Amino acid sequence: MGETEGSRAGSRPGPAVVLVRPQLGENIGTAARAMANFGLDDLRLVRPRDGWPNAKAVTAAAGAASVLDRVRLYDTAAEAVGDLHHVYATTARRRFMLKPVVTPAKVAQDMRQTAAKAERSGVLFGPERTGLTNDEVALADAVLMVPMSPAFASLNLAQAVLLVAYAWFQAGPRMPEESLPPRRTRPATKAELENFFRRLERELVACGFLGNEEKRPSMMLNIRAMFLRAGLFEQEVRTLHGMVTELARRGREGPGGDV
Amino acid sequence: MGETEGSRAGSRPGPAVVLVRPQLGENIGTAARAMANFGLDDLRLVRPRDGWPNAKAVTAAAGAASVLDRVRLYDTAAEAVGDLHHVYATTARRRFMLKPVVTPAKVAQDMRQTAAKAERSGVLFGPERTGLTNDEVALADAVLMVPMSPAFASLNLAQAVLLVAYAWFQAGPRMPEESLPPRRTRPATKAELENFFRRLERELVACGFLGNEEKRPSMMLNIRAMFLRAGLFEQEVRTLHGMVTELARRGREGPGGDV
């Protein structure tokens, strides 16, 4: 089981996902897929109910072979986390242990920080029906709980893995929260906008829309503001020019065209 | 279709989830469950492939009936978003449209803000295989893209809904990122700690561990620091007292007890 191009080979290895006594192969596969979506590849299984390998897991993984191929098997949760420095236990309900209870976002931040110090983390997930035993939770430094609606607070195993993996990815090098698509065009320059506004004003005066000279400046200000708010691109300004040209031409030629 | 205790009845209605031509009932049900997990209840379906209602959706919803019971059906995506003020279109790949591309976290913040103004939002999700058509994406104010590992950037429909619903919940009234479990006990007071430290020092002197008077103060400082870092609870201090008492008693009585 050699190191691959996965996250472990990098300088900041991602956390291990430890599924303790998982029951359904589908959930193992879907969890593997969610890990691959967010750059994780260290999946550990503690006594999966239906043995290993598992055909249903392969189907559900939908091609996330890089994760399934590297799965490691353990007899106990304690053995599965033996090489880790920081361990979090997911639980669906509060347990009365004196452990911090942390959100996925906080766990992800902490794991990013410890990964930067080359310390390894892992998250324990219990069996579908019963969750982790108290002894297994006791292995953890903190309890990970996903904040949920109290009215319906049950999360599928693979969904829990998805949210933790997503939180890990989110806590990484920040992508912009909002971006424009790659430029096929560029924002219009102020000169291009100004050119359009003058053209527009000329045509609007010519057609009578801005006939009232007194009101004209404030009306033009409002029109400019409206177009400015749109953050127009160069291509769009050209389109607008074309529209105005056509409209004005029709206007000059008078009714009778195919409107 | 009366208003229930769901999020819409509140003063800040949650966004609508619009599944456009979904293929698998399982995905509809799992999406409904994810919505219920995070307090959403406005699910809209545009021409689901296998009709409606759908038995597989009910099974997969695993009890999230409050969402399935309120599903509304539409013929087109345009009709499904007709009453909304802000619409986001999820896409798996960049499309060359001049629309902002936003993360789930940003969309969730924006939707919380507009909900506070009683404006309604919705998120469009396309069919499993093909995604939304360009005309459907064109209905949206912005494109929602989940940041993912470029090596494996395909997300299941229900998982995409889960991440958006989770982001919505996360953007809501903040829960603490880290908390201690509900108090069965309380943090130890400084007096209780001091009492323990004095007791410990006495016993450590008596047993010879702190025999070196010169080094004693600095050794005790280190010992105190260690226990302080643990953030001890009252119950735990009592346990420690008991441990020291027993250890010291054995020590005084000398070897021969059952160690």
Short mmCIF file of C-alpha atoms in Angstrom, two decimals:
data_model
loop_
_atom_site.label_atom_id
_atom_site.label_comp_id
_atom_site.label_asym_id
_atom_site.label_seq_id
_atom_site.Cartn_x
_atom_site.Cartn_y
_atom_site.Cartn_z
CA MET A 1 0.00 0.00 0.00
CA GLY A 2 2.41 2.68 -1.20
CA GLU A 3 1.90 6.40 -0.92
CA THR A 4 0.08 7.79 -3.91
CA GLU A 5 -0.51 11.29 -5.13
CA GLY A 6 -3.16 11.51 -2.40
CA SER A 7 -3.30 14.07 0.33
CA ARG A 8 -1.03 12.06 2.60
CA ALA A 9 1.85 12.43 0.24
CA GLY A 10 1.61 16.19 0.52
CA SER A 11 3.16 18.20 3.29
CA ARG A 12 -0.20 18.63 4.98
CA PRO A 13 -1.86 15.25 5.17
CA GLY A 14 -5.62 15.19 5.50
CA PRO A 15 -7.32 13.54 8.44
CA ALA A 16 -8.14 9.85 8.57
CA VAL A 17 -11.80 8.84 8.37
CA VAL A 18 -12.41 5.86 10.66
CA LEU A 19 -15.66 3.96 10.16
CA VAL A 20 -16.26 1.76 13.18
CA ARG A 21 -18.26 -1.42 12.47
CA PRO A 22 -20.08 0.09 9.45
CA GLN A 23 -23.07 -1.99 8.40
CA LEU A 24 -23.86 -1.02 4.81
CA GLY A 25 -21.40 -1.28 1.97
CA GLU A 26 -23.30 1.55 0.24
CA ASN A 27 -22.42 3.87 3.09
CA ILE A 28 -18.74 2.94 2.94
CA GLY A 29 -18.71 3.63 -0.79
CA THR A 30 -20.60 6.90 -0.50
CA ALA A 31 -18.30 7.99 2.30
CA ALA A 32 -15.29 7.19 0.10
CA ARG A 33 -16.77 9.27 -2.68
CA ALA A 34 -17.38 12.19 -0.35
CA MET A 35 -13.77 11.93 0.82
CA ALA A 36 -12.50 12.02 -2.76
CA ASN A 37 -14.70 15.05 -3.46
CA PHE A 38 -12.85 16.96 -0.80
CA GLY A 39 -9.34 15.63 -1.16
CA LEU A 40 -9.21 13.02 1.60
CA ASP A 41 -7.87 9.52 1.03
CA ASP A 42 -7.15 7.84 4.35
CA LEU A 43 -10.16 5.60 5.01
CA ARG A 44 -9.94 3.08 7.86
CA LEU A 45 -12.49 0.41 8.64
CA VAL A 46 -12.95 -1.31 11.97
CA ARG A 47 -14.63 -4.69 11.47
CA PRO A 48 -17.09 -3.81 8.66
CA ARG A 49 -20.16 -6.01 9.14
CA ASP A 50 -20.14 -7.52 5.65
CA GLY A 51 -16.39 -8.02 5.40
CA TRP A 52 -13.99 -6.45 2.99
CA PRO A 53 -13.77 -5.91 0.05
CA ASN A 54 -17.42 -5.15 -0.52
CA ALA A 55 -18.99 -4.97 -3.99
CA LYS A 56 -21.71 -2.55 -2.90
CA ALA A 57 -19.10 -0.19 -1.58
CA VAL A 58 -17.35 -0.23 -4.95
CA THR A 59 -20.58 0.59 -6.77
CA ALA A 60 -21.49 3.40 -4.40
CA ALA A 61 -18.00 4.87 -4.53
CA ALA A 62 -18.78 5.77 -8.15
CA GLY A 63 -15.17 5.80 -9.20
CA ALA A 64 -13.47 7.03 -6.03
CA ALA A 65 -11.07 4.12 -6.37
CA SER A 66 -8.12 6.08 -5.00
CA VAL A 67 -9.80 5.96 -1.61
CA LEU A 68 -11.14 2.38 -1.66
CA ASP A 69 -7.84 0.96 -2.87
CA ARG A 70 -6.09 2.28 0.20
CA VAL A 71 -8.59 1.20 2.84
CA ARG A 72 -6.96 -0.27 5.93
CA LEU A 73 -8.70 -2.72 8.24
CA TYR A 74 -8.46 -2.85 12.03
CA ASP A 75 -9.90 -4.98 14.80
CA THR A 76 -10.59 -2.17 17.22
CA ALA A 77 -11.11 1.57 17.13
CA ALA A 78 -8.14 1.97 19.47
CA GLU A 79 -5.86 0.26 16.95
CA ALA A 80 -7.30 2.29 14.10
CA VAL A 81 -6.33 5.57 15.75
CA GLY A 82 -3.05 4.33 17.23
CA ASP A 83 -0.81 6.42 14.97
CA LEU A 84 -2.90 9.61 15.21
CA HIS A 85 -2.20 12.62 17.41
CA HIS A 86 -5.70 14.10 17.54
CA VAL A 87 -8.93 12.16 17.47
CA TYR A 88 -12.54 13.37 17.26
CA ALA A 89 -15.57 11.17 17.87
CA THR A 90 -18.82 11.93 16.04
CA THR A 91 -21.94 11.44 18.08
CA ALA A 92 -25.56 12.20 17.29
CA ARG A 93 -26.55 12.95 20.85
CA ARG A 94 -24.84 14.56 23.76
CA ARG A 95 -23.09 12.17 26.08
CA PHE A 96 -22.19 13.01 29.56
CA MET A 97 -18.49 12.98 29.25
CA LEU A 98 -16.26 15.83 30.15
CA LYS A 99 -15.09 16.42 26.64
CA PRO A 100 -15.37 19.52 24.52
CA VAL A 101 -18.17 19.35 21.95
CA VAL A 102 -17.10 20.89 18.66
CA THR A 103 -18.66 21.68 15.31
CA PRO A 104 -17.29 20.33 12.02
CA ALA A 105 -16.05 23.84 11.16
CA LYS A 106 -14.07 24.09 14.40
CA VAL A 107 -12.68 20.55 14.06
CA ALA A 108 -11.63 21.36 10.51
CA GLN A 109 -9.79 24.50 11.62
CA ASP A 110 -8.06 22.59 14.39
CA MET A 111 -7.10 19.75 12.06
CA ARG A 112 -5.68 22.20 9.53
CA GLN A 113 -3.55 23.75 12.26
CA THR A 114 -2.25 20.46 13.56
CA ALA A 115 -1.66 19.18 10.02
CA ALA A 116 0.55 22.21 9.48
CA LYS A 117 2.66 20.91 12.38
CA ALA A 118 2.76 17.46 10.74
CA GLU A 119 0.49 16.04 13.44
CA ARG A 120 -2.10 13.57 12.24
CA SER A 121 -5.80 13.72 12.98
CA GLY A 122 -8.69 11.36 12.54
CA VAL A 123 -12.44 11.32 12.97
CA LEU A 124 -14.32 8.29 14.33
CA PHE A 125 -17.79 7.48 12.97
CA GLY A 126 -19.90 4.80 14.66
CA PRO A 127 -22.17 2.12 13.20
CA GLU A 128 -25.35 3.31 11.47
CA ARG A 129 -27.82 2.31 14.16
CA THR A 130 -26.02 2.51 17.41
CA GLY A 131 -23.20 4.96 17.06
CA LEU A 132 -19.91 4.67 18.89
CA THR A 133 -19.74 2.98 22.27
CA ASN A 134 -18.75 5.07 25.25
CA ASP A 135 -15.37 3.34 25.29
CA GLU A 136 -14.82 4.35 21.70
CA VAL A 137 -15.86 7.95 22.36
CA ALA A 138 -13.40 7.89 25.26
CA LEU A 139 -10.56 7.50 22.74
CA ALA A 140 -11.26 10.97 21.41
CA ASP A 141 -9.94 14.34 22.47
CA ALA A 142 -13.26 15.96 21.66
CA VAL A 143 -16.75 15.10 20.51
CA LEU A 144 -17.80 16.28 17.05
CA MET A 145 -21.46 17.16 16.73
CA VAL A 146 -23.07 18.50 13.57
CA PRO A 147 -25.41 21.35 14.48
CA MET A 148 -28.85 20.33 13.25
CA SER A 149 -32.51 21.13 13.51
CA PRO A 150 -33.68 19.67 16.82
CA ALA A 151 -36.87 18.61 15.04
CA PHE A 152 -35.03 16.13 12.82
CA ALA A 153 -31.53 15.50 14.04
CA SER A 154 -30.54 12.22 12.46
CA LEU A 155 -27.81 12.17 9.88
CA ASN A 156 -26.90 9.29 7.59
CA LEU A 157 -23.37 7.93 8.08
CA ALA A 158 -22.16 8.94 4.62
CA GLN A 159 -23.71 12.39 5.01
CA ALA A 160 -21.84 12.88 8.27
CA VAL A 161 -18.60 11.98 6.51
CA LEU A 162 -19.51 14.36 3.68
CA LEU A 163 -20.01 17.29 6.06
CA VAL A 164 -16.72 16.65 7.87
CA ALA A 165 -14.83 16.30 4.58
CA TYR A 166 -16.47 19.45 3.25
CA ALA A 167 -15.56 21.34 6.41
CA TRP A 168 -11.95 20.17 6.00
CA PHE A 169 -11.88 21.44 2.43
CA GLN A 170 -13.53 24.72 3.38
CA ALA A 171 -10.94 25.31 6.08
CA GLY A 172 -8.15 24.97 3.54
CA PRO A 173 -6.60 27.56 1.29
CA ARG A 174 -9.47 29.93 0.76
CA MET A 175 -11.19 30.04 -2.54
CA PRO A 176 -13.04 33.24 -3.24
CA GLU A 177 -16.61 33.12 -1.97
CA GLU A 178 -17.75 34.88 -5.06
CA SER A 179 -16.12 35.20 -8.42
CA LEU A 180 -16.97 36.04 -11.95
CA PRO A 181 -16.49 33.41 -14.61
CA PRO A 182 -13.19 33.27 -16.47
CA ARG A 183 -12.98 36.20 -18.77
CA ARG A 184 -14.22 35.76 -22.24
CA THR A 185 -14.64 39.47 -22.08
CA ARG A 186 -13.54 42.15 -19.63
CA PRO A 187 -15.35 44.82 -17.65
CA ALA A 188 -16.18 47.83 -19.76
CA THR A 189 -13.84 50.77 -19.30
CA LYS A 190 -15.27 54.00 -18.03
CA ALA A 191 -14.58 55.54 -21.43
CA GLU A 192 -16.62 52.83 -23.13
CA LEU A 193 -19.44 53.41 -20.69
CA GLU A 194 -19.24 57.15 -21.11
CA ASN A 195 -19.31 56.74 -24.88
CA PHE A 196 -22.43 54.61 -24.56
CA PHE A 197 -24.13 57.00 -22.14
CA ARG A 198 -23.53 59.96 -24.52
CA ARG A 199 -24.80 57.97 -27.43
CA LEU A 200 -27.85 56.91 -25.44
CA GLU A 201 -28.57 60.46 -24.31
CA ARG A 202 -28.28 61.74 -27.89
CA GLU A 203 -30.74 59.18 -29.14
CA LEU A 204 -33.12 59.72 -26.25
CA VAL A 205 -33.09 63.44 -26.89
CA ALA A 206 -33.60 62.85 -30.58
CA CYS A 207 -36.57 60.57 -30.06
CA GLY A 208 -38.17 62.92 -27.61
CA PHE A 209 -37.82 60.78 -24.50
CA LEU A 210 -35.54 63.40 -22.96
CA GLY A 211 -37.39 66.32 -24.50
CA ASN A 212 -37.80 68.13 -21.21
CA GLU A 213 -34.47 69.96 -20.93
CA GLU A 214 -34.98 70.85 -17.31
CA LYS A 215 -35.49 67.28 -16.17
CA ARG A 216 -32.94 65.84 -18.54
CA PRO A 217 -29.85 65.92 -16.24
CA SER A 218 -31.54 64.13 -13.34
CA MET A 219 -33.15 61.59 -15.65
CA MET A 220 -29.79 60.85 -17.25
CA LEU A 221 -28.22 60.47 -13.83
CA ASN A 222 -30.81 57.86 -12.95
CA ILE A 223 -30.31 56.05 -16.23
CA ARG A 224 -26.54 56.04 -15.76
CA ALA A 225 -26.88 54.73 -12.22
CA MET A 226 -29.04 51.88 -13.40
CA PHE A 227 -26.53 50.73 -16.00
CA LEU A 228 -23.57 51.24 -13.67
CA ARG A 229 -25.08 48.97 -11.05
CA ALA A 230 -25.07 46.15 -13.59
CA GLY A 231 -21.26 46.11 -13.71
CA LEU A 232 -21.31 45.91 -17.48
CA PHE A 233 -18.79 44.02 -19.54
CA GLU A 234 -17.27 45.29 -22.74
CA GLN A 235 -19.24 42.79 -24.81
CA GLU A 236 -22.45 43.89 -23.15
CA VAL A 237 -21.79 47.55 -23.88
CA ARG A 238 -21.38 46.65 -27.53
CA THR A 239 -24.68 44.78 -27.39
CA LEU A 240 -26.34 47.84 -25.86
CA HIS A 241 -24.91 50.04 -28.59
CA GLY A 242 -26.39 47.70 -31.14
CA MET A 243 -29.77 47.77 -29.44
CA VAL A 244 -29.83 51.54 -29.32
CA THR A 245 -28.73 51.78 -32.92
CA GLU A 246 -31.49 49.49 -34.08
CA LEU A 247 -34.15 51.13 -31.93
CA ALA A 248 -33.18 54.58 -33.14
CA ARG A 249 -33.07 53.50 -36.75
CA ARG A 250 -36.59 52.07 -36.50
CA GLY A 251 -37.68 55.25 -34.76
CA ARG A 252 -36.29 57.41 -37.54
CA GLU A 253 -37.76 55.25 -40.25
CA GLY A 254 -41.09 55.53 -38.48
CA PRO A 255 -43.75 52.90 -37.84
CA GLY A 256 -44.39 50.22 -40.38
CA GLY A 257 -41.40 48.00 -39.71
CA ASP A 258 -42.07 44.58 -38.28
CA VAL A 259 -42.24 45.35 -34.58
CA MET B 1 -51.30 22.73 1.93
CA GLY B 2 -51.52 24.68 5.17
CA GLU B 3 -48.61 26.33 6.92
CA THR B 4 -47.08 24.05 9.51
CA GLU B 5 -44.56 24.65 12.22
CA GLY B 6 -41.97 24.58 9.43
CA SER B 7 -39.53 27.31 8.70
CA ARG B 8 -41.91 29.15 6.41
CA ALA B 9 -44.26 29.87 9.25
CA GLY B 10 -41.48 31.71 11.04
CA SER B 11 -40.59 35.28 10.38
CA ARG B 12 -37.54 34.22 8.38
CA PRO B 13 -38.60 31.63 5.85
CA GLY B 14 -35.94 29.26 4.59
CA PRO B 15 -35.13 29.00 0.92
CA ALA B 16 -36.98 26.76 -1.50
CA VAL B 17 -35.15 23.73 -2.87
CA VAL B 18 -36.14 23.20 -6.50
CA LEU B 19 -35.25 19.84 -8.04
CA VAL B 20 -35.55 20.10 -11.80
CA ARG B 21 -36.45 16.83 -13.55
CA PRO B 22 -34.95 14.63 -10.82
CA GLN B 23 -34.53 11.03 -11.96
CA LEU B 24 -34.27 8.91 -8.83
CA GLY B 25 -36.87 8.82 -6.09
CA GLU B 26 -34.10 7.93 -3.64
CA ASN B 27 -32.42 11.24 -4.32
CA ILE B 28 -35.64 13.17 -3.79
CA GLY B 29 -36.17 11.41 -0.46
CA THR B 30 -32.59 11.86 0.68
CA ALA B 31 -32.74 15.52 -0.29
CA ALA B 32 -35.95 15.89 1.75
CA ARG B 33 -34.23 14.32 4.73
CA ALA B 34 -31.25 16.64 4.41
CA MET B 35 -33.64 19.60 4.27
CA ALA B 36 -35.39 18.44 7.45
CA ASN B 37 -32.01 18.05 9.15
CA PHE B 38 -31.33 21.70 8.63
CA GLY B 39 -34.76 23.20 9.08
CA LEU B 40 -35.91 23.61 5.47
CA ASP B 41 -39.33 22.49 4.27
CA ASP B 42 -40.10 24.07 0.91
CA LEU B 43 -39.35 21.36 -1.66
CA ARG B 44 -40.45 21.92 -5.26
CA LEU B 45 -40.24 19.38 -8.06
CA VAL B 46 -40.21 20.15 -11.75
CA ARG B 47 -41.44 17.12 -13.71
CA PRO B 48 -39.85 14.30 -11.67
CA ARG B 49 -39.06 11.46 -14.09
CA ASP B 50 -40.98 8.77 -12.22
CA GLY B 51 -44.00 10.88 -11.31
CA TRP B 52 -45.23 11.87 -7.92
CA PRO B 53 -45.77 10.61 -5.25
CA ASN B 54 -42.85 8.20 -5.33
CA ALA B 55 -42.53 5.27 -2.93
CA LYS B 56 -38.74 5.22 -3.10
CA ALA B 57 -38.64 8.86 -2.11
CA VAL B 58 -40.75 8.11 0.95
CA THR B 59 -38.43 5.29 2.01
CA ALA B 60 -35.30 7.37 1.51
CA ALA B 61 -36.77 10.33 3.36
CA ALA B 62 -36.55 8.19 6.51
CA GLY B 63 -39.33 10.01 8.25
CA ALA B 64 -38.88 13.53 6.94
CA ALA B 65 -42.58 13.56 6.16
CA SER B 66 -42.99 17.24 6.96
CA VAL B 67 -41.03 17.99 3.80
CA LEU B 68 -42.50 15.35 1.47
CA ASP B 69 -46.08 16.19 2.46
CA ARG B 70 -45.63 19.75 1.27
CA VAL B 71 -43.93 19.06 -2.04
CA ARG B 72 -45.25 21.21 -4.87
CA LEU B 73 -45.08 20.19 -8.53
CA TYR B 74 -44.37 22.44 -11.50
CA ASP B 75 -44.08 22.04 -15.25
CA THR B 76 -41.11 24.30 -15.72
CA ALA B 77 -38.27 25.69 -13.66
CA ALA B 78 -39.47 29.21 -14.50
CA GLU B 79 -42.84 28.47 -12.92
CA ALA B 80 -41.21 26.86 -9.90
CA VAL B 81 -39.28 30.03 -9.08
CA GLY B 82 -42.02 32.46 -10.09
CA ASP B 83 -42.75 33.68 -6.56
CA LEU B 84 -39.11 33.95 -5.48
CA HIS B 85 -37.02 37.10 -5.30
CA HIS B 86 -33.57 35.54 -5.47
CA VAL B 87 -32.60 32.41 -7.34
CA TYR B 88 -29.35 30.47 -7.44
CA ALA B 89 -28.53 27.73 -9.95
CA THR B 90 -26.22 24.89 -8.93
CA THR B 91 -23.85 23.73 -11.60
CA ALA B 92 -21.01 21.25 -11.48
CA ARG B 93 -18.92 22.95 -14.10
CA ARG B 94 -18.27 26.52 -15.00
CA ARG B 95 -20.48 27.87 -17.71
CA PHE B 96 -19.64 30.86 -19.70
CA MET B 97 -22.36 33.11 -18.54
CA LEU B 98 -21.82 36.51 -17.07
CA LYS B 99 -23.12 35.58 -13.67
CA PRO B 100 -21.39 35.67 -10.32
CA VAL B 101 -20.21 32.25 -9.15
CA VAL B 102 -20.76 31.83 -5.43
CA THR B 103 -20.00 29.22 -2.77
CA PRO B 104 -22.71 27.64 -0.61
CA ALA B 105 -21.46 29.65 2.37
CA LYS B 106 -21.83 32.93 0.50
CA VAL B 107 -25.24 31.98 -0.89
CA ALA B 108 -26.35 31.05 2.62
CA GLN B 109 -25.26 34.42 4.01
CA ASP B 110 -27.02 36.24 1.20
CA MET B 111 -30.19 34.19 1.66
CA ARG B 112 -30.20 34.87 5.39
CA GLN B 113 -29.95 38.59 4.70
CA THR B 114 -32.72 38.62 2.15
CA ALA B 115 -34.90 36.38 4.34
CA ALA B 116 -34.54 39.01 7.06
CA LYS B 117 -36.15 41.43 4.62
CA ALA B 118 -38.95 38.91 3.95
CA GLU B 119 -37.61 38.27 0.46
CA ARG B 120 -37.77 34.67 -0.70
CA SER B 121 -34.89 32.70 -2.14
CA GLY B 122 -34.56 29.38 -3.88
CA VAL B 123 -31.87 27.10 -5.23
CA LEU B 124 -32.23 25.18 -8.48
CA PHE B 125 -30.70 21.69 -8.79
CA GLY B 126 -30.59 19.96 -12.16
CA PRO B 127 -31.18 16.32 -13.15
CA GLU B 128 -28.61 13.78 -11.93
CA ARG B 129 -26.84 13.18 -15.23
CA THR B 130 -27.15 16.32 -17.22
CA GLY B 131 -27.58 19.19 -14.80
CA LEU B 132 -29.60 22.30 -15.56
CA THR B 133 -29.99 23.52 -19.11
CA ASN B 134 -28.52 26.87 -20.02
CA ASP B 135 -32.01 28.35 -20.15
CA GLU B 136 -32.64 27.16 -16.61
CA VAL B 137 -29.34 28.57 -15.36
CA ALA B 138 -30.35 31.83 -17.01
CA LEU B 139 -33.24 32.10 -14.54
CA ALA B 140 -30.78 32.54 -11.70
CA ASP B 141 -29.16 35.64 -10.27
CA ALA B 142 -25.98 33.72 -9.58
CA VAL B 143 -24.41 30.33 -10.08
CA LEU B 144 -23.77 28.22 -6.99
CA MET B 145 -20.69 26.02 -7.17
CA VAL B 146 -19.49 23.77 -4.36
CA PRO B 147 -15.71 24.09 -4.05
CA MET B 148 -14.32 20.60 -4.54
CA SER B 149 -11.16 18.68 -5.24
CA PRO B 150 -10.47 19.09 -8.95
CA ALA B 151 -9.39 15.43 -8.96
CA PHE B 152 -12.90 14.21 -8.17
CA ALA B 153 -15.46 16.93 -8.60
CA SER B 154 -18.75 15.12 -8.98
CA LEU B 155 -21.36 15.46 -6.29
CA ASN B 156 -24.51 13.40 -5.92
CA LEU B 157 -27.76 15.39 -6.17
CA ALA B 158 -28.81 14.71 -2.58
CA GLN B 159 -25.33 15.55 -1.31
CA ALA B 160 -25.46 18.88 -3.10
CA VAL B 161 -28.78 19.62 -1.41
CA LEU B 162 -27.27 18.55 1.92
CA LEU B 163 -24.36 20.96 1.60
CA VAL B 164 -26.62 23.88 0.68
CA ALA B 165 -29.02 23.11 3.54
CA TYR B 166 -26.10 22.77 5.95
CA ALA B 167 -24.66 26.08 4.79
CA TRP B 168 -28.05 27.71 5.36
CA PHE B 169 -28.20 26.34 8.91
CA GLN B 170 -24.60 27.34 9.61
CA ALA B 171 -25.31 30.89 8.50
CA GLY B 172 -28.14 31.14 11.01
CA PRO B 173 -28.07 32.14 14.64
CA ARG B 174 -24.60 31.08 15.66
CA MET B 175 -24.18 28.10 17.87
CA PRO B 176 -20.95 27.97 19.78
CA GLU B 177 -18.21 26.27 17.79
CA GLU B 178 -17.05 24.58 20.93
CA SER B 179 -18.86 23.90 24.14
CA LEU B 180 -18.66 21.70 27.18
CA PRO B 181 -21.45 19.23 27.86
CA PRO B 182 -24.35 20.29 30.02
CA ARG B 183 -23.25 20.55 33.57
CA ARG B 184 -23.62 17.56 35.74
CA THR B 185 -20.86 19.14 37.68
CA ARG B 186 -19.24 22.55 37.63
CA PRO B 187 -15.71 23.80 37.18
CA ALA B 188 -13.68 23.52 40.34
CA THR B 189 -13.29 26.76 42.25
CA LYS B 190 -9.84 28.16 42.76
CA ALA B 191 -10.19 27.41 46.46
CA GLU B 192 -10.95 23.77 45.75
CA LEU B 193 -7.95 23.59 43.46
CA GLU B 194 -5.74 25.32 46.01
CA ASN B 195 -6.92 22.93 48.69
CA PHE B 196 -6.01 20.01 46.46
CA PHE B 197 -2.61 21.44 45.54
CA ARG B 198 -1.72 21.94 49.23
CA ARG B 199 -2.84 18.45 50.05
CA LEU B 200 -0.85 17.07 47.12
CA GLU B 201 2.25 18.99 48.10
CA ARG B 202 1.98 17.75 51.70
CA GLU B 203 1.74 14.17 50.59
CA LEU B 204 4.52 14.53 48.03
CA VAL B 205 6.77 16.01 50.69
CA ALA B 206 5.80 13.25 53.12
CA CYS B 207 6.56 10.50 50.66
CA GLY B 208 9.88 12.03 49.71
CA PHE B 209 9.01 12.98 46.11
CA LEU B 210 9.47 16.64 47.01
CA GLY B 211 12.30 15.99 49.44
CA ASN B 212 14.63 18.52 47.83
CA GLU B 213 13.52 21.77 49.49
CA GLU B 214 15.39 23.93 47.06
CA LYS B 215 13.73 22.48 43.98
CA ARG B 216 10.34 22.11 45.63
CA PRO B 217 8.79 25.47 44.62
CA SER B 218 9.58 25.15 40.95
CA MET B 219 8.49 21.50 40.87
CA MET B 220 5.18 22.43 42.51
CA LEU B 221 4.68 25.23 40.01
CA ASN B 222 5.05 22.76 37.16
CA ILE B 223 2.67 20.33 38.81
CA ARG B 224 0.09 23.05 39.38
CA ALA B 225 0.40 24.23 35.77
CA MET B 226 -0.24 20.73 34.53
CA PHE B 227 -3.44 20.31 36.51
CA LEU B 228 -4.62 23.82 35.72
CA ARG B 229 -4.36 23.21 32.02
CA ALA B 230 -6.85 20.38 32.37
CA GLY B 231 -9.60 22.81 33.38
CA LEU B 232 -10.70 20.51 36.19
CA PHE B 233 -14.25 20.07 37.33
CA GLU B 234 -15.31 19.85 40.94
CA GLN B 235 -16.08 16.14 40.62
CA GLU B 236 -12.65 15.52 39.17
CA VAL B 237 -10.91 17.34 42.00
CA ARG B 238 -12.71 15.08 44.43
CA THR B 239 -11.54 12.08 42.43
CA LEU B 240 -7.98 13.36 42.57
CA HIS B 241 -8.26 13.81 46.33
CA GLY B 242 -9.36 10.23 46.60
CA MET B 243 -6.48 9.02 44.47
CA VAL B 244 -3.92 10.89 46.54
CA THR B 245 -5.48 9.69 49.79
CA GLU B 246 -5.32 6.09 48.68
CA LEU B 247 -1.82 6.36 47.27
CA ALA B 248 -0.56 8.02 50.45
CA ARG B 249 -2.27 5.49 52.71
CA ARG B 250 -0.66 2.61 50.83
CA GLY B 251 2.61 4.46 51.03
CA ARG B 252 2.34 4.91 54.80
CA GLU B 253 1.26 1.33 55.34
CA GLY B 254 4.21 0.22 53.30
CA PRO B 255 4.49 -2.48 50.68
CA GLY B 256 2.59 -5.70 51.10
CA GLY B 257 -0.86 -4.46 50.15
CA ASP B 258 -2.32 -5.88 46.98
CA VAL B 259 -0.78 -3.62 44.38
#
